[in-house]
mmCIF file of C-alpha atoms in Angstrom:
data_model
loop_
_atom_site.group_PDB
_atom_site.id
_atom_site.type_symbol
_atom_site.label_atom_id
_atom_site.label_comp_id
_atom_site.label_asym_id
_atom_site.label_seq_id
_atom_site.Cartn_x
_atom_site.Cartn_y
_atom_site.Cartn_z
ATOM 1 C CA MET A 466 112.972 109.564 116.757
ATOM 2 C CA VAL A 467 112.321 113.207 115.851
ATOM 3 C CA LEU A 468 108.737 114.284 116.302
ATOM 4 C CA VAL A 469 106.816 116.594 114.021
ATOM 5 C CA PRO A 470 104.994 119.254 116.090
ATOM 6 C CA CYS A 471 101.885 119.073 113.973
ATOM 7 C CA ILE A 472 99.068 117.186 115.643
ATOM 8 C CA SER A 473 97.730 115.947 118.950
ATOM 9 C CA VAL A 474 95.377 112.990 119.148
ATOM 10 C CA LYS A 475 93.485 114.845 121.871
ATOM 11 C CA SER A 476 92.437 117.387 119.261
ATOM 12 C CA LEU A 477 90.975 114.848 116.844
ATOM 13 C CA SER A 478 87.297 115.136 115.990
ATOM 14 C CA THR A 479 84.796 112.923 117.797
ATOM 15 C CA SER A 480 81.900 113.372 115.363
ATOM 16 C CA THR A 481 80.242 110.256 113.936
ATOM 17 C CA PRO A 482 81.250 109.794 110.281
ATOM 18 C CA GLN A 483 79.060 108.431 107.491
ATOM 19 C CA ALA A 484 79.705 104.710 106.965
ATOM 20 C CA GLU A 485 78.704 102.012 104.530
ATOM 21 C CA THR A 486 79.149 98.306 105.311
ATOM 22 C CA ILE A 487 79.915 96.494 102.071
ATOM 23 C CA ASN A 488 80.117 92.995 103.580
ATOM 24 C CA SER A 489 81.515 91.274 106.687
ATOM 25 C CA ASN A 490 85.061 92.016 105.534
ATOM 26 C CA LEU A 491 84.835 95.527 104.102
ATOM 27 C CA GLN A 492 83.473 98.773 105.516
ATOM 28 C CA LEU A 493 83.770 102.216 103.942
ATOM 29 C CA VAL A 494 83.781 105.365 106.082
ATOM 30 C CA PHE A 495 83.500 108.820 104.519
ATOM 31 C CA ALA A 496 85.324 111.929 105.682
ATOM 32 C CA ASP A 497 83.131 114.984 106.219
ATOM 33 C CA LYS A 498 86.112 117.344 106.343
ATOM 34 C CA PRO A 499 86.669 119.478 103.208
ATOM 35 C CA LEU A 500 89.293 117.994 100.934
ATOM 36 C CA LEU A 501 92.861 119.167 101.387
ATOM 37 C CA TYR A 502 93.507 118.309 97.737
ATOM 38 C CA ASN A 503 91.521 117.395 94.702
ATOM 39 C CA SER A 504 92.697 116.442 91.238
ATOM 40 C CA TYR A 505 93.339 120.117 90.429
ATOM 41 C CA GLY A 506 95.201 121.158 93.560
ATOM 42 C CA LEU A 507 94.367 122.693 96.905
ATOM 43 C CA VAL A 508 90.704 122.974 97.825
ATOM 44 C CA GLY A 509 88.951 125.581 99.939
ATOM 45 C CA ASN A 510 91.998 127.640 100.840
ATOM 46 C CA PRO A 511 90.697 131.093 101.852
ATOM 47 C CA GLY A 512 94.080 132.606 101.093
ATOM 48 C CA HIS A 513 93.444 132.260 97.342
ATOM 49 C CA ASN A 514 91.142 134.259 95.085
ATOM 50 C CA ASN A 515 88.625 131.460 94.674
ATOM 51 C CA PRO A 516 87.920 130.141 98.183
ATOM 52 C CA GLY A 517 85.466 127.517 96.987
ATOM 53 C CA HIS A 518 87.749 125.696 94.603
ATOM 54 C CA GLY A 519 91.308 126.280 95.657
ATOM 55 C CA ASN A 520 94.070 127.429 93.377
ATOM 56 C CA PRO A 521 94.198 125.417 90.157
ATOM 57 C CA GLY A 522 97.749 126.582 89.671
ATOM 58 C CA HIS A 523 98.921 124.230 92.414
ATOM 59 C CA CYS A 524 99.149 120.594 91.346
ATOM 60 C CA ASN A 525 99.186 117.676 93.747
ATOM 61 C CA PRO A 526 102.305 115.726 92.789
ATOM 62 C CA GLY A 527 100.798 112.653 94.441
ATOM 63 C CA ILE A 528 98.088 112.213 91.808
ATOM 64 C CA GLY A 529 99.619 113.160 88.495
ATOM 65 C CA ASN A 530 100.864 110.959 85.670
ATOM 66 C CA PRO A 531 102.597 107.988 87.318
ATOM 67 C CA GLY A 532 105.170 107.643 84.568
ATOM 68 C CA PRO A 533 107.667 104.826 84.087
ATOM 69 C CA GLY A 534 109.858 105.413 87.118
ATOM 70 C CA ASN A 535 109.055 104.729 90.745
ATOM 71 C CA PRO A 536 105.411 103.584 90.703
ATOM 72 C CA GLY A 537 104.884 105.105 94.137
ATOM 73 C CA HIS A 538 105.546 108.619 92.898
ATOM 74 C CA SER A 539 103.885 110.634 90.202
ATOM 75 C CA ASN A 540 105.026 113.185 87.692
ATOM 76 C CA PRO A 541 104.438 116.552 89.378
ATOM 77 C CA GLY A 542 104.274 118.271 86.031
ATOM 78 C CA GLN A 543 100.810 116.961 85.204
ATOM 79 C CA CYS A 544 97.423 116.912 86.862
ATOM 80 C CA ASN A 545 94.789 114.300 86.204
ATOM 81 C CA PRO A 546 91.358 115.944 86.350
ATOM 82 C CA GLY A 547 89.591 112.887 84.966
ATOM 83 C CA LEU A 548 89.429 110.731 88.070
ATOM 84 C CA GLY A 549 86.308 108.620 88.185
ATOM 85 C CA ASN A 550 82.918 109.284 86.688
ATOM 86 C CA PRO A 551 80.781 111.260 89.136
ATOM 87 C CA GLY A 552 77.753 110.759 86.939
ATOM 88 C CA HIS A 553 77.406 107.078 87.776
ATOM 89 C CA ASP A 554 76.862 105.272 91.042
ATOM 90 C CA ASN A 555 78.524 101.945 91.705
ATOM 91 C CA PRO A 556 75.681 99.476 92.342
ATOM 92 C CA GLY A 557 78.098 96.808 93.461
ATOM 93 C CA HIS A 558 78.888 98.464 96.779
ATOM 94 C CA GLY A 559 75.840 99.275 98.836
ATOM 95 C CA ASN A 560 73.092 101.735 98.154
ATOM 96 C CA PRO A 561 74.405 105.282 97.753
ATOM 97 C CA GLY A 562 70.877 106.526 98.275
ATOM 98 C CA HIS A 563 71.307 105.946 102.001
ATOM 99 C CA HIS A 564 73.741 108.842 102.185
ATOM 100 C CA ASN A 565 73.825 112.512 101.469
ATOM 101 C CA PRO A 566 74.676 112.777 97.734
ATOM 102 C CA ALA A 567 78.013 114.264 98.730
ATOM 103 C CA TYR A 568 78.949 110.818 100.010
ATOM 104 C CA GLY A 569 78.334 108.940 96.727
ATOM 105 C CA ILE A 570 81.388 106.745 96.149
ATOM 106 C CA ALA A 571 81.851 107.489 92.448
ATOM 107 C CA GLY A 572 81.920 111.243 92.936
ATOM 108 C CA ARG A 573 84.572 111.364 95.666
ATOM 109 C CA THR A 574 88.176 112.340 95.051
ATOM 110 C CA ASN A 575 89.375 112.069 98.655
ATOM 111 C CA PRO A 576 92.486 110.021 99.274
ATOM 112 C CA LEU A 577 91.630 106.562 100.631
ATOM 113 C CA ALA A 578 93.282 104.902 103.634
ATOM 114 C CA ILE A 579 93.004 101.107 103.573
ATOM 115 C CA LEU A 580 93.102 99.895 107.182
ATOM 116 C CA MET A 581 93.900 96.175 107.329
ATOM 117 C CA ALA A 582 92.808 95.285 110.837
ATOM 118 C CA TRP A 583 94.355 92.861 113.279
ATOM 119 C CA LEU A 584 92.410 89.755 114.261
ATOM 120 C CA GLU A 585 89.225 90.425 116.218
ATOM 121 C CA ALA A 586 89.922 94.158 116.310
ATOM 122 C CA LYS A 587 87.251 96.086 118.216
ATOM 123 C CA GLU A 588 85.496 99.026 116.595
ATOM 124 C CA ALA A 589 86.421 101.365 119.443
ATOM 125 C CA HIS A 590 90.101 100.579 118.931
ATOM 126 C CA LEU A 591 89.979 100.924 115.151
ATOM 127 C CA GLN A 592 88.201 104.258 115.443
ATOM 128 C CA ARG A 593 91.321 105.957 116.817
ATOM 129 C CA TYR A 594 93.172 105.131 113.609
ATOM 130 C CA ARG A 595 90.213 106.012 111.418
ATOM 131 C CA GLN A 596 89.887 109.405 113.067
ATOM 132 C CA LEU A 597 93.545 110.156 112.448
ATOM 133 C CA TYR A 598 92.906 109.805 108.708
ATOM 134 C CA LEU A 599 89.390 111.265 108.682
ATOM 135 C CA ASP A 600 90.707 114.487 110.189
ATOM 136 C CA GLN A 601 93.106 114.752 107.246
ATOM 137 C CA GLY A 602 90.274 114.391 104.723
ATOM 138 C CA PHE A 603 90.749 110.687 103.944
ATOM 139 C CA ASP A 604 87.968 108.206 103.341
ATOM 140 C CA ILE A 605 88.607 104.860 105.043
ATOM 141 C CA LEU A 606 88.234 101.302 103.775
ATOM 142 C CA THR A 607 88.484 98.949 106.763
ATOM 143 C CA VAL A 608 89.447 95.382 105.866
ATOM 144 C CA ARG A 609 88.848 92.564 108.338
ATOM 145 C CA THR A 610 90.273 89.063 107.950
ATOM 146 C CA HIS A 611 88.433 86.595 110.184
ATOM 147 C CA LEU A 612 90.032 83.698 112.052
ATOM 148 C CA MET A 613 88.972 80.935 109.669
ATOM 149 C CA GLN A 614 89.888 83.073 106.662
ATOM 150 C CA LEU A 615 93.410 83.238 108.020
ATOM 151 C CA ALA A 616 93.519 79.519 108.838
ATOM 152 C CA LEU A 617 92.224 78.490 105.382
ATOM 153 C CA PRO A 618 93.521 81.188 103.055
ATOM 154 C CA LYS A 619 92.553 79.699 99.687
ATOM 155 C CA GLY A 620 88.869 80.378 100.281
ATOM 156 C CA GLY A 621 89.504 83.004 102.952
ATOM 157 C CA ALA A 622 92.326 85.550 102.939
ATOM 158 C CA GLN A 623 92.789 85.231 99.183
ATOM 159 C CA ARG A 624 89.106 85.964 98.666
ATOM 160 C CA VAL A 625 89.412 89.034 100.913
ATOM 161 C CA ALA A 626 92.394 90.189 98.840
ATOM 162 C CA GLN A 627 90.334 89.923 95.679
ATOM 163 C CA MET A 628 87.476 91.874 97.297
ATOM 164 C CA VAL A 629 89.864 94.724 98.102
ATOM 165 C CA LEU A 630 91.348 94.785 94.612
ATOM 166 C CA ASP A 631 87.945 94.591 92.930
ATOM 167 C CA PHE A 632 86.712 97.494 95.051
ATOM 168 C CA LEU A 633 89.694 99.602 93.986
ATOM 169 C CA LEU A 634 89.286 98.596 90.358
ATOM 170 C CA GLU A 635 85.587 99.525 90.387
ATOM 171 C CA ASN A 636 86.281 102.880 92.055
ATOM 172 C CA PRO A 637 89.071 104.547 90.052
ATOM 173 C CA ASN A 638 88.181 107.897 91.609
ATOM 174 C CA TYR A 639 90.127 106.710 94.658
ATOM 175 C CA ALA A 640 93.403 107.528 92.938
ATOM 176 C CA ARG A 641 95.523 108.152 96.069
ATOM 177 C CA LEU A 642 95.822 105.127 98.338
ATOM 178 C CA VAL A 643 97.515 104.583 101.687
ATOM 179 C CA VAL A 644 97.792 101.095 103.168
ATOM 180 C CA HIS A 645 97.867 100.940 106.978
ATOM 181 C CA ALA A 646 98.103 97.305 108.087
ATOM 182 C CA PHE A 647 98.195 95.961 111.632
ATOM 183 C CA SER A 648 99.679 92.656 112.825
ATOM 184 C CA VAL A 649 98.345 89.872 110.550
ATOM 185 C CA GLY A 650 96.922 92.627 108.381
ATOM 186 C CA GLY A 651 100.475 92.652 107.012
ATOM 187 C CA TYR A 652 99.948 89.030 105.977
ATOM 188 C CA GLN A 653 96.655 90.038 104.347
ATOM 189 C CA MET A 654 98.541 92.714 102.415
ATOM 190 C CA GLY A 655 100.918 89.968 101.306
ATOM 191 C CA GLU A 656 97.918 88.118 99.860
ATOM 192 C CA VAL A 657 96.921 91.326 98.039
ATOM 193 C CA LEU A 658 100.409 91.515 96.530
ATOM 194 C CA VAL A 659 100.239 87.847 95.498
ATOM 195 C CA ARG A 660 96.887 88.402 93.828
ATOM 196 C CA MET A 661 98.116 91.507 92.021
ATOM 197 C CA ARG A 662 101.114 89.663 90.613
ATOM 198 C CA GLN A 663 99.115 86.590 89.594
ATOM 199 C CA SER A 664 96.525 88.678 87.775
ATOM 200 C CA GLY A 665 98.952 90.196 85.303
ATOM 201 C CA GLY A 666 97.739 93.520 83.965
ATOM 202 C CA ARG A 667 94.256 93.458 85.533
ATOM 203 C CA TYR A 668 95.294 94.460 89.052
ATOM 204 C CA MET A 669 98.828 95.663 88.366
ATOM 205 C CA ASP A 670 97.246 98.721 86.764
ATOM 206 C CA LEU A 671 96.357 99.765 90.332
ATOM 207 C CA LEU A 672 100.032 100.058 91.246
ATOM 208 C CA PRO A 673 100.534 103.799 90.565
ATOM 209 C CA ARG A 674 97.628 104.646 92.876
ATOM 210 C CA PHE A 675 99.456 103.434 96.001
ATOM 211 C CA LYS A 676 101.179 106.486 97.506
ATOM 212 C CA ALA A 677 102.233 105.394 101.026
ATOM 213 C CA GLN A 678 102.255 102.315 103.260
ATOM 214 C CA VAL A 679 102.287 101.822 107.037
ATOM 215 C CA TYR A 680 102.794 98.510 108.842
ATOM 216 C CA ASP A 681 102.073 98.510 112.575
ATOM 217 C CA SER A 682 103.376 95.456 114.481
ATOM 218 C CA PRO A 683 103.683 93.323 111.320
ATOM 219 C CA VAL A 684 103.650 89.574 111.916
ATOM 220 C CA ASP A 685 105.471 87.217 109.563
ATOM 221 C CA VAL A 686 104.137 83.738 108.807
ATOM 222 C CA ALA A 687 106.294 82.367 111.625
ATOM 223 C CA GLY A 688 104.420 84.583 114.080
ATOM 224 C CA THR A 689 100.926 83.811 112.821
ATOM 225 C CA ALA A 690 100.331 81.156 115.492
ATOM 226 C CA ALA A 691 101.198 83.602 118.270
ATOM 227 C CA GLY A 692 98.985 86.334 116.818
ATOM 228 C CA PHE A 693 96.104 83.914 116.268
ATOM 229 C CA SER A 694 96.285 82.575 119.843
ATOM 230 C CA ILE A 695 96.383 86.038 121.416
ATOM 231 C CA ALA A 696 93.324 87.073 119.403
ATOM 232 C CA ALA A 697 91.444 83.920 120.366
ATOM 233 C CA THR A 698 91.966 84.008 124.150
ATOM 234 C CA LYS A 699 93.649 85.883 126.991
ATOM 235 C CA ASN A 700 94.419 82.639 128.845
ATOM 236 C CA PRO A 701 98.199 81.976 128.552
ATOM 237 C CA LEU A 702 97.754 78.198 128.810
ATOM 238 C CA LEU A 703 95.124 78.123 126.070
ATOM 239 C CA GLN A 704 97.320 80.376 123.947
ATOM 240 C CA LYS A 705 100.128 77.813 124.104
ATOM 241 C CA VAL A 706 97.700 74.990 123.265
ATOM 242 C CA ILE A 707 96.430 76.915 120.244
ATOM 243 C CA GLN A 708 99.984 77.605 119.097
ATOM 244 C CA VAL A 709 100.871 73.900 119.274
ATOM 245 C CA LEU A 710 97.708 72.977 117.376
ATOM 246 C CA MET A 711 98.400 75.570 114.700
ATOM 247 C CA LYS A 712 101.982 74.409 114.222
ATOM 248 C CA THR A 713 100.692 70.857 113.875
ATOM 249 C CA GLN A 714 98.095 72.060 111.398
ATOM 250 C CA ALA A 715 100.807 73.894 109.458
ATOM 251 C CA ALA A 716 102.647 70.609 108.966
ATOM 252 C CA VAL A 717 99.585 68.476 108.219
ATOM 253 C CA LEU A 718 97.731 70.974 106.036
ATOM 254 C CA TYR A 719 100.739 72.392 104.217
ATOM 255 C CA PRO A 720 99.115 72.176 100.745
ATOM 256 C CA VAL A 721 95.921 74.009 101.793
ATOM 257 C CA SER A 722 97.227 76.629 104.207
ATOM 258 C CA THR A 723 100.931 76.835 105.005
ATOM 259 C CA ALA A 724 102.021 77.010 101.374
ATOM 260 C CA TYR A 725 99.787 80.062 100.898
ATOM 261 C CA HIS A 726 101.040 81.676 104.102
ATOM 262 C CA LYS A 727 104.638 81.310 102.929
ATOM 263 C CA ALA A 728 103.835 82.653 99.458
ATOM 264 C CA ALA A 729 102.238 85.745 101.020
ATOM 265 C CA SER A 730 105.252 86.174 103.305
ATOM 266 C CA ARG A 731 107.612 86.060 100.316
ATOM 267 C CA ALA A 732 105.454 88.601 98.491
ATOM 268 C CA PHE A 733 105.566 90.902 101.530
ATOM 269 C CA TYR A 734 109.374 90.771 101.677
ATOM 270 C CA ASP A 735 109.546 91.258 97.896
ATOM 271 C CA ASN A 736 107.022 94.103 98.038
ATOM 272 C CA PHE A 737 106.797 95.748 94.612
ATOM 273 C CA LEU A 738 105.103 98.842 96.060
ATOM 274 C CA THR A 739 107.952 101.327 96.168
ATOM 275 C CA CYS A 740 106.009 104.251 97.636
ATOM 276 C CA PRO A 741 107.314 105.590 101.008
ATOM 277 C CA ALA A 742 106.879 103.139 103.878
ATOM 278 C CA LEU A 743 106.704 103.344 107.672
ATOM 279 C CA LEU A 744 107.257 100.338 109.951
ATOM 280 C CA ILE A 745 106.035 100.747 113.543
ATOM 281 C CA ASN A 746 107.026 98.337 116.308
ATOM 282 C CA SER A 747 108.092 98.122 119.940
ATOM 283 C CA LYS A 748 110.737 96.470 122.061
ATOM 284 C CA GLY A 749 107.904 95.392 124.352
ATOM 285 C CA ASP A 750 105.955 93.534 121.639
ATOM 286 C CA ARG A 751 106.016 89.765 122.226
ATOM 287 C CA VAL A 752 104.297 88.958 118.934
ATOM 288 C CA SER A 753 105.923 91.143 116.280
ATOM 289 C CA SER A 754 109.672 90.666 115.831
ATOM 290 C CA LEU A 755 111.968 93.698 115.610
ATOM 291 C CA GLU A 756 114.461 91.589 113.670
ATOM 292 C CA ASP A 757 111.816 90.747 111.063
ATOM 293 C CA SER A 758 110.986 94.435 110.640
ATOM 294 C CA ILE A 759 114.653 95.278 110.106
ATOM 295 C CA ARG A 760 115.004 92.503 107.516
ATOM 296 C CA VAL A 761 111.895 93.737 105.711
ATOM 297 C CA ALA A 762 113.217 97.312 105.707
ATOM 298 C CA ASP A 763 116.565 96.159 104.307
ATOM 299 C CA CYS A 764 114.841 94.219 101.511
ATOM 300 C CA TRP A 765 112.685 97.192 100.557
ATOM 301 C CA ARG A 766 115.528 99.704 100.680
ATOM 302 C CA LYS A 767 117.489 97.578 98.217
ATOM 303 C CA LYS A 768 114.571 98.066 95.828
ATOM 304 C CA GLY A 769 114.767 101.830 96.259
ATOM 305 C CA THR A 770 111.894 102.272 98.721
ATOM 306 C CA ASP A 771 112.132 105.090 101.268
ATOM 307 C CA VAL A 772 111.577 103.207 104.558
ATOM 308 C CA SER A 773 111.297 104.730 108.041
ATOM 309 C CA ILE A 774 111.191 102.661 111.232
ATOM 310 C CA CYS A 775 109.568 103.905 114.436
ATOM 311 C CA THR A 776 110.428 101.752 117.467
ATOM 312 C CA PHE A 777 108.793 102.409 120.832
ATOM 313 C CA GLU A 778 110.304 101.214 124.097
ATOM 314 C CA ASP A 779 107.579 99.331 125.915
ATOM 315 C CA SER A 780 104.179 99.434 124.190
ATOM 316 C CA ARG A 781 102.420 96.128 123.565
ATOM 317 C CA HIS A 782 101.272 94.533 120.318
ATOM 318 C CA VAL A 783 99.131 96.956 118.230
ATOM 319 C CA GLN A 784 98.796 99.224 121.292
ATOM 320 C CA HIS A 785 101.426 101.814 120.409
ATOM 321 C CA ILE A 786 98.901 104.570 119.693
ATOM 322 C CA THR A 787 97.368 104.016 123.143
ATOM 323 C CA LYS A 788 100.600 104.630 125.038
ATOM 324 C CA TYR A 789 102.227 107.101 122.646
ATOM 325 C CA PRO A 790 99.315 108.801 120.871
ATOM 326 C CA ASP A 791 100.995 112.020 119.774
ATOM 327 C CA GLN A 792 104.236 110.378 118.690
ATOM 328 C CA TYR A 793 102.319 107.780 116.702
ATOM 329 C CA ALA A 794 100.152 110.381 114.985
ATOM 330 C CA ASN A 795 103.160 112.540 114.154
ATOM 331 C CA GLU A 796 104.983 109.641 112.494
ATOM 332 C CA VAL A 797 101.973 108.900 110.295
ATOM 333 C CA ILE A 798 101.519 112.591 109.461
ATOM 334 C CA ARG A 799 105.194 112.811 108.533
ATOM 335 C CA LEU A 800 104.745 109.941 106.059
ATOM 336 C CA LEU A 801 101.612 111.480 104.524
ATOM 337 C CA ARG A 802 103.494 114.744 104.014
ATOM 338 C CA LYS A 803 106.440 112.903 102.510
ATOM 339 C CA ALA A 804 104.031 111.276 100.051
ATOM 340 C CA GLN A 805 102.543 114.748 99.382
ATOM 341 C CA LEU A 806 99.070 113.568 100.362
ATOM 342 C CA ILE A 807 98.564 116.401 102.845
ATOM 343 C CA ALA A 808 99.977 119.903 103.127
#
């Protein structure tokens, strides 16, 4: 693994960002750092004649005309200045009057990182990942899937998937999207992919806006029981009991849960997002399988996706950034640069 000497987690900002809770599943956090890019090009670069607005002669190839080719990459020959309508607020997502007008959703052209959290993720732990993106000028949409929403996906995880897609549809100004999913957040992303495909044109129109994807400790449907039990308790005996109960439930409730889990797993393997991808795992992870990650990477590469795999030696499940903070940050930064989302 070759590291990019570009960032240290120790240097990340510790300021409190503006946040808006949409519901129990979705929270939006706004970056207060000046944009690295807008729809015209670089912003606020003092090396250019107009320091307040960047150099309009530089286009961001990550937000141009998506064209008919790889939907994860745009046509660098065109800029799209018409992203979103800053003259209208979106009443469906909180009250923008609670924020400085600069934080109104409809007027923002920041790239958006969609963090799909692991089960029962604590705010303090999620904040490390948020800050990594906030310091690059990204807004953050945090997506939580609760225990019962995972266990009963028809009225749970599928509903969360629709919430995410509706938010993106209602906020077209977020034209540059990065998915960063953790553990069973990978399963939740599978439900998003299922919903996109089932909807036909309604949600598939979002496809060109996805520019990069990161999956940290992804758990396939076969590993859901292990991930669920670890989130529910630290007691090893109770974890095994929960795993047995969940496997029994999977057999008994196949029509109302397991069938949906398997459909989402198939959608994840058959991922039609072909933007650059990064898979992060560890030899010391007892929940996420290295073999599954390799199989996923092989499937995606056959579809033409640029896939990188970062494997740590001994970090535990979704704890890689804790033990290897700089290496983790550098791998993510490398991907964002590859997707031309940051300079």
